[in-house]
Coordinates of N, CA and C in Angstrom, one line a residue:
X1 N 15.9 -84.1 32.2 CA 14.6 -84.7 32.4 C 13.6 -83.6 33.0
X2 N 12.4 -83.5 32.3 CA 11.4 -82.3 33.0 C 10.8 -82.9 34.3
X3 N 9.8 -82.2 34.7 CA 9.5 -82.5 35.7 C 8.1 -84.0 35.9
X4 N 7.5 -83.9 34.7 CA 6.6 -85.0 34.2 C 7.1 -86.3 34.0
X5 N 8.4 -86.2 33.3 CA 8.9 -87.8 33.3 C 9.8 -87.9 34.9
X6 N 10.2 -86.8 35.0 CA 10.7 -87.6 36.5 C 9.7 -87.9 37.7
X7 N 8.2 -87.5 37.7 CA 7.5 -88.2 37.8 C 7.0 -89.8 37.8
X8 N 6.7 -89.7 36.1 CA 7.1 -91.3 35.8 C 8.2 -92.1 35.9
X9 N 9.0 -91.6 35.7 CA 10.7 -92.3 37.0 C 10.1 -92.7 38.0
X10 N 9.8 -92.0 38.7 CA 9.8 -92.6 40.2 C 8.3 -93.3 40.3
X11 N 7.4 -92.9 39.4 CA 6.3 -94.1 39.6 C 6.5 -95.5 38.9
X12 N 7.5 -95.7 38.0 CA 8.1 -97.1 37.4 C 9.0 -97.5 38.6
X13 N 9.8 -96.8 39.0 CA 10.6 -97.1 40.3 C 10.0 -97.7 41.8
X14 N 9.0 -97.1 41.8 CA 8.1 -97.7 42.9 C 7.3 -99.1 42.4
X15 N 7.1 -99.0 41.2 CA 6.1 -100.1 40.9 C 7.4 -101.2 40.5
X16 N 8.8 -100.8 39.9 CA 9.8 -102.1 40.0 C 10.7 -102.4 41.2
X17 N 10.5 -101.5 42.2 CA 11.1 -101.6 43.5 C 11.1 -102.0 44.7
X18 N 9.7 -100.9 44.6 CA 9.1 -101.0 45.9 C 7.9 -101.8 45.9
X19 N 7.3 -101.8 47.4 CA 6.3 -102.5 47.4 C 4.9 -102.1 46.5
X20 N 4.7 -100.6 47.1 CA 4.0 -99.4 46.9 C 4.5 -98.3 47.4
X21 N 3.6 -97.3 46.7 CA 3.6 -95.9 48.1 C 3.6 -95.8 49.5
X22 N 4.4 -94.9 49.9 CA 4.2 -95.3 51.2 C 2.8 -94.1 51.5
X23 N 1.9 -94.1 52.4 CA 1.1 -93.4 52.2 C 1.4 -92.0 53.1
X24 N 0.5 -90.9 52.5 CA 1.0 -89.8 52.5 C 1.3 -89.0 53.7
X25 N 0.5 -89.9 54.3 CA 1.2 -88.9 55.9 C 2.8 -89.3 56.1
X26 N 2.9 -90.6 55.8 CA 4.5 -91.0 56.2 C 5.3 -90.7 55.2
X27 N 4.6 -90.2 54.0 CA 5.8 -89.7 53.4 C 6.1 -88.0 53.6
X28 N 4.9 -87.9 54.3 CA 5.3 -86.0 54.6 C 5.9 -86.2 55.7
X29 N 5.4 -87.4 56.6 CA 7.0 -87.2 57.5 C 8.6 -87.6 57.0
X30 N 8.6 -88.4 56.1 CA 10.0 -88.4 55.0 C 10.3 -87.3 54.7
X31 N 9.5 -86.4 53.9 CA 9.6 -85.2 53.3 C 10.6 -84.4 54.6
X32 N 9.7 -83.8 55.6 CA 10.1 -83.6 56.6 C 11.7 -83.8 57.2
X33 N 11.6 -85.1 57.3 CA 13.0 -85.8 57.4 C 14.4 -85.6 56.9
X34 N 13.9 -85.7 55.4 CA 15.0 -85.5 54.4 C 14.8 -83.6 54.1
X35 N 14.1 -82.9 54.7 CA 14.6 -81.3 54.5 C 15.0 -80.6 55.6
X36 N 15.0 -82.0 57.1 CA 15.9 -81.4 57.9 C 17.3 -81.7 57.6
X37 N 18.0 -82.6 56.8 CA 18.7 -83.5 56.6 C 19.5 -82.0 55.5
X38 N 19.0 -81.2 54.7 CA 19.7 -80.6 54.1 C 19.7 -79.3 54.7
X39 N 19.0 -78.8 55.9 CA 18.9 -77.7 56.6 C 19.9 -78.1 57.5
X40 N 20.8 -79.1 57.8 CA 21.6 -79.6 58.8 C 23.0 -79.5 57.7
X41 N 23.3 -79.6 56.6 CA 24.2 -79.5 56.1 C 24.0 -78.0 55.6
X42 N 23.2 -77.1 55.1 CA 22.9 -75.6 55.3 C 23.7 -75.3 56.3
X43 N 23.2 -75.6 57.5 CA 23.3 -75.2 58.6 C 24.8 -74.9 59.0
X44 N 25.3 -75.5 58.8 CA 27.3 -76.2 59.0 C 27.8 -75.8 58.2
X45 N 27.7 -75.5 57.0 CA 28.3 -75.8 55.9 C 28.5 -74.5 55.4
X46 N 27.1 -73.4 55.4 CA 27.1 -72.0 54.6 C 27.0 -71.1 56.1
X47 N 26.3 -71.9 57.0 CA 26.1 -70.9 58.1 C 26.9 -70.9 59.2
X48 N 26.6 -70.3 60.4 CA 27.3 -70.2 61.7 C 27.6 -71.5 62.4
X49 N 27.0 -72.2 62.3 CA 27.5 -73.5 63.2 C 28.7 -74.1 62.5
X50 N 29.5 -74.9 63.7 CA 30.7 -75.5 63.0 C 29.9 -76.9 62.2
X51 N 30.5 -77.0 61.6 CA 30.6 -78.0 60.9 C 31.4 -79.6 61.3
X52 N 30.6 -80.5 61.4 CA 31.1 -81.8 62.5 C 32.0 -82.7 61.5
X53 N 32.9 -82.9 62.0 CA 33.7 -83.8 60.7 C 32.7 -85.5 59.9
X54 N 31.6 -85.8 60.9 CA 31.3 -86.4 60.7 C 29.8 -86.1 59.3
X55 N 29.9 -84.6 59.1 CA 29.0 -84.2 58.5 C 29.4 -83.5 56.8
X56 N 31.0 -83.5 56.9 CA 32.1 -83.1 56.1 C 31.5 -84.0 54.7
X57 N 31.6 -85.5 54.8 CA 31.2 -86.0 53.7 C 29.8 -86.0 53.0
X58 N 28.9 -85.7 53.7 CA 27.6 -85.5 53.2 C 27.9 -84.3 51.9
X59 N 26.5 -85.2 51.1 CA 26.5 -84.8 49.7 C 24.9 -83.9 49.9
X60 N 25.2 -82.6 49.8 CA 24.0 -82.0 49.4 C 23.1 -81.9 48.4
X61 N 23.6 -82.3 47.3 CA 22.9 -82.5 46.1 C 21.7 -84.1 46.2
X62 N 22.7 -84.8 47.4 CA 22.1 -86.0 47.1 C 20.5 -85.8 48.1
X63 N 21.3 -85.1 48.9 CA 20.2 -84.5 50.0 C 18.9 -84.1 49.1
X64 N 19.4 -83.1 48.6 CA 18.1 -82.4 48.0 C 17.4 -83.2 46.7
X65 N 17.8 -84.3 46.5 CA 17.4 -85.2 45.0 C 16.2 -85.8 46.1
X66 N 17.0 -86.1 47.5 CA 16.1 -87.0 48.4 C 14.7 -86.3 48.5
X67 N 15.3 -85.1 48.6 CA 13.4 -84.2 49.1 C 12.7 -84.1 47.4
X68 N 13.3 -84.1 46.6 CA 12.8 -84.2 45.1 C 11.9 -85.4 45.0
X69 N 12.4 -86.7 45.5 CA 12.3 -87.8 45.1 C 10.6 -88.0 46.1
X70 N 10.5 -88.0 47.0 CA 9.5 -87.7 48.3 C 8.8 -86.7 47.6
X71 N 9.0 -85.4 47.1 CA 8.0 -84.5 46.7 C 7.5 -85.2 45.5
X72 N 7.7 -85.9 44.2 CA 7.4 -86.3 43.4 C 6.4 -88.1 43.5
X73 N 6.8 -88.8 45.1 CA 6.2 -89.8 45.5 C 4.5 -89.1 45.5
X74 N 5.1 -87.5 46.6 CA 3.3 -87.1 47.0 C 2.6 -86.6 45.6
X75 N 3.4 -85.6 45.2 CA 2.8 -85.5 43.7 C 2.0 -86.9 43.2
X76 N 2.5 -87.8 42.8 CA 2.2 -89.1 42.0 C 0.8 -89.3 42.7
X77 N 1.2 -89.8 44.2 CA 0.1 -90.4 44.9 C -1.3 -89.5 45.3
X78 N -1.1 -88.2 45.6 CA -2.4 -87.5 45.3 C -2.8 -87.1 44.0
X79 N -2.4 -87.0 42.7 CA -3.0 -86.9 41.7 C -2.7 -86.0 40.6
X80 N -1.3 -84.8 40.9 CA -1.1 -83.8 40.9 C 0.0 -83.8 39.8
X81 N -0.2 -83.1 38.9 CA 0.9 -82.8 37.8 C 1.4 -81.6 38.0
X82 N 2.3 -82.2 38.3 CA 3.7 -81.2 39.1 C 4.4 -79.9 38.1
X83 N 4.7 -80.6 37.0 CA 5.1 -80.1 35.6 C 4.0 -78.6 35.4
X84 N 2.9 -79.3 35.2 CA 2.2 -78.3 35.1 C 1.3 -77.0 36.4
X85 N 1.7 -77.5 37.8 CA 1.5 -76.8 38.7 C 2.9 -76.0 39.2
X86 N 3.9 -76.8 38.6 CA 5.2 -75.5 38.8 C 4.9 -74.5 37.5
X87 N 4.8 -75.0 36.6 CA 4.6 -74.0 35.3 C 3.8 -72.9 35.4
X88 N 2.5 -73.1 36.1 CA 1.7 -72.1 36.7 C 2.2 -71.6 37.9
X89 N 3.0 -71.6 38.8 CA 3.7 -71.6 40.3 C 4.4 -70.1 39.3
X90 N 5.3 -70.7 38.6 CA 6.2 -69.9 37.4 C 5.6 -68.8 37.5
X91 N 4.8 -68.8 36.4 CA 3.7 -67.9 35.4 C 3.7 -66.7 36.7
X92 N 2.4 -66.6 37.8 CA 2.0 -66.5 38.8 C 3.4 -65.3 39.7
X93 N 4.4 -66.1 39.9 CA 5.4 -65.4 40.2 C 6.4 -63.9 39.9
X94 N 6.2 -64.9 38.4 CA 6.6 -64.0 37.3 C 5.9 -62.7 37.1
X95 N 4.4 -62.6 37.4 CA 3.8 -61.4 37.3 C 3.8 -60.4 38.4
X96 N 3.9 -61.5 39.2 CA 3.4 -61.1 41.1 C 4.6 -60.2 41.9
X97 N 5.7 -61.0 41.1 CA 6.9 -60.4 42.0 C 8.2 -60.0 41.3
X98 N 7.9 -59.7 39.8 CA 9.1 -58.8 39.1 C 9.6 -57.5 39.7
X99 N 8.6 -56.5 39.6 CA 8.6 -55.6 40.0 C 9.1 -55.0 41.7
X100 N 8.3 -56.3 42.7 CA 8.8 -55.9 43.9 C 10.0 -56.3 43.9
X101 N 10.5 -57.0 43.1 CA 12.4 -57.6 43.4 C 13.1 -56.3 42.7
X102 N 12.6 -56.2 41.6 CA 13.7 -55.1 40.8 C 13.9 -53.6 42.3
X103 N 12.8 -53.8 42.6 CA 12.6 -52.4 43.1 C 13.3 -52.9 44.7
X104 N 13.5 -53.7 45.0 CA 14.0 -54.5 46.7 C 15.7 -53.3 46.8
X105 N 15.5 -52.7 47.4 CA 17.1 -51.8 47.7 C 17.4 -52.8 48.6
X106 N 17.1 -53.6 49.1 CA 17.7 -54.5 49.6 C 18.7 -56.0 49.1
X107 N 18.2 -55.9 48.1 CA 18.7 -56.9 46.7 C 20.0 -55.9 46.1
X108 N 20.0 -54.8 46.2 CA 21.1 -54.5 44.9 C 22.4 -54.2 46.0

């Protein structure tokens, strides 16, 4: 699924599920929420802290669909075609920072 129809996924999903949007401040504190939620399995999981058995079963994929799902609510609800501002995000990047990666002695 590109980024446009999962979009409209979750704006059919909200209009067959939910009430509505939740509005945008409370969803940037969701957003928020759900990216501490995978910075906490980051955290345990790839990095120095132990890891809590009670943290063992957490799904990070599911984690990060969560912050997808919240970034695509705010997309929807401010107006923003995502598809096409990652596409340009892309573009942008691709010219901006080929060169300083290839050349990063710190990368190889």
């Amino acid at each position: 699924m590109d980024i446009q129809n999962a979009q409209l996924a979750v704006d059919e999903w909200i209009k067959n599920h939910g009430v509505r949007y939740f509005n945008e401040l409370t969803n940037m504190a969701q957003l928020t929420e759900e990216v501490g939620e995978v910075a906490r399995i980051i955290a345990r999981r790839y990095g120095e802290q132990s890891e809590k058995e009670s943290d063992k079963a957490k799904d990070l994929g599911e984690e990060l669909a969560d912050v997808l799902f919240v970034v695509l609510c705010l997309a929807n609800q401010t107006g923003i075609d995502l598809q096409e501002a990652f596409d340009k995000k892309l573009e942008i990047k691709t010219k901006r920072d080929h060169d300083r990666h290839q050349n990063n002695k710190k990368l190889k």
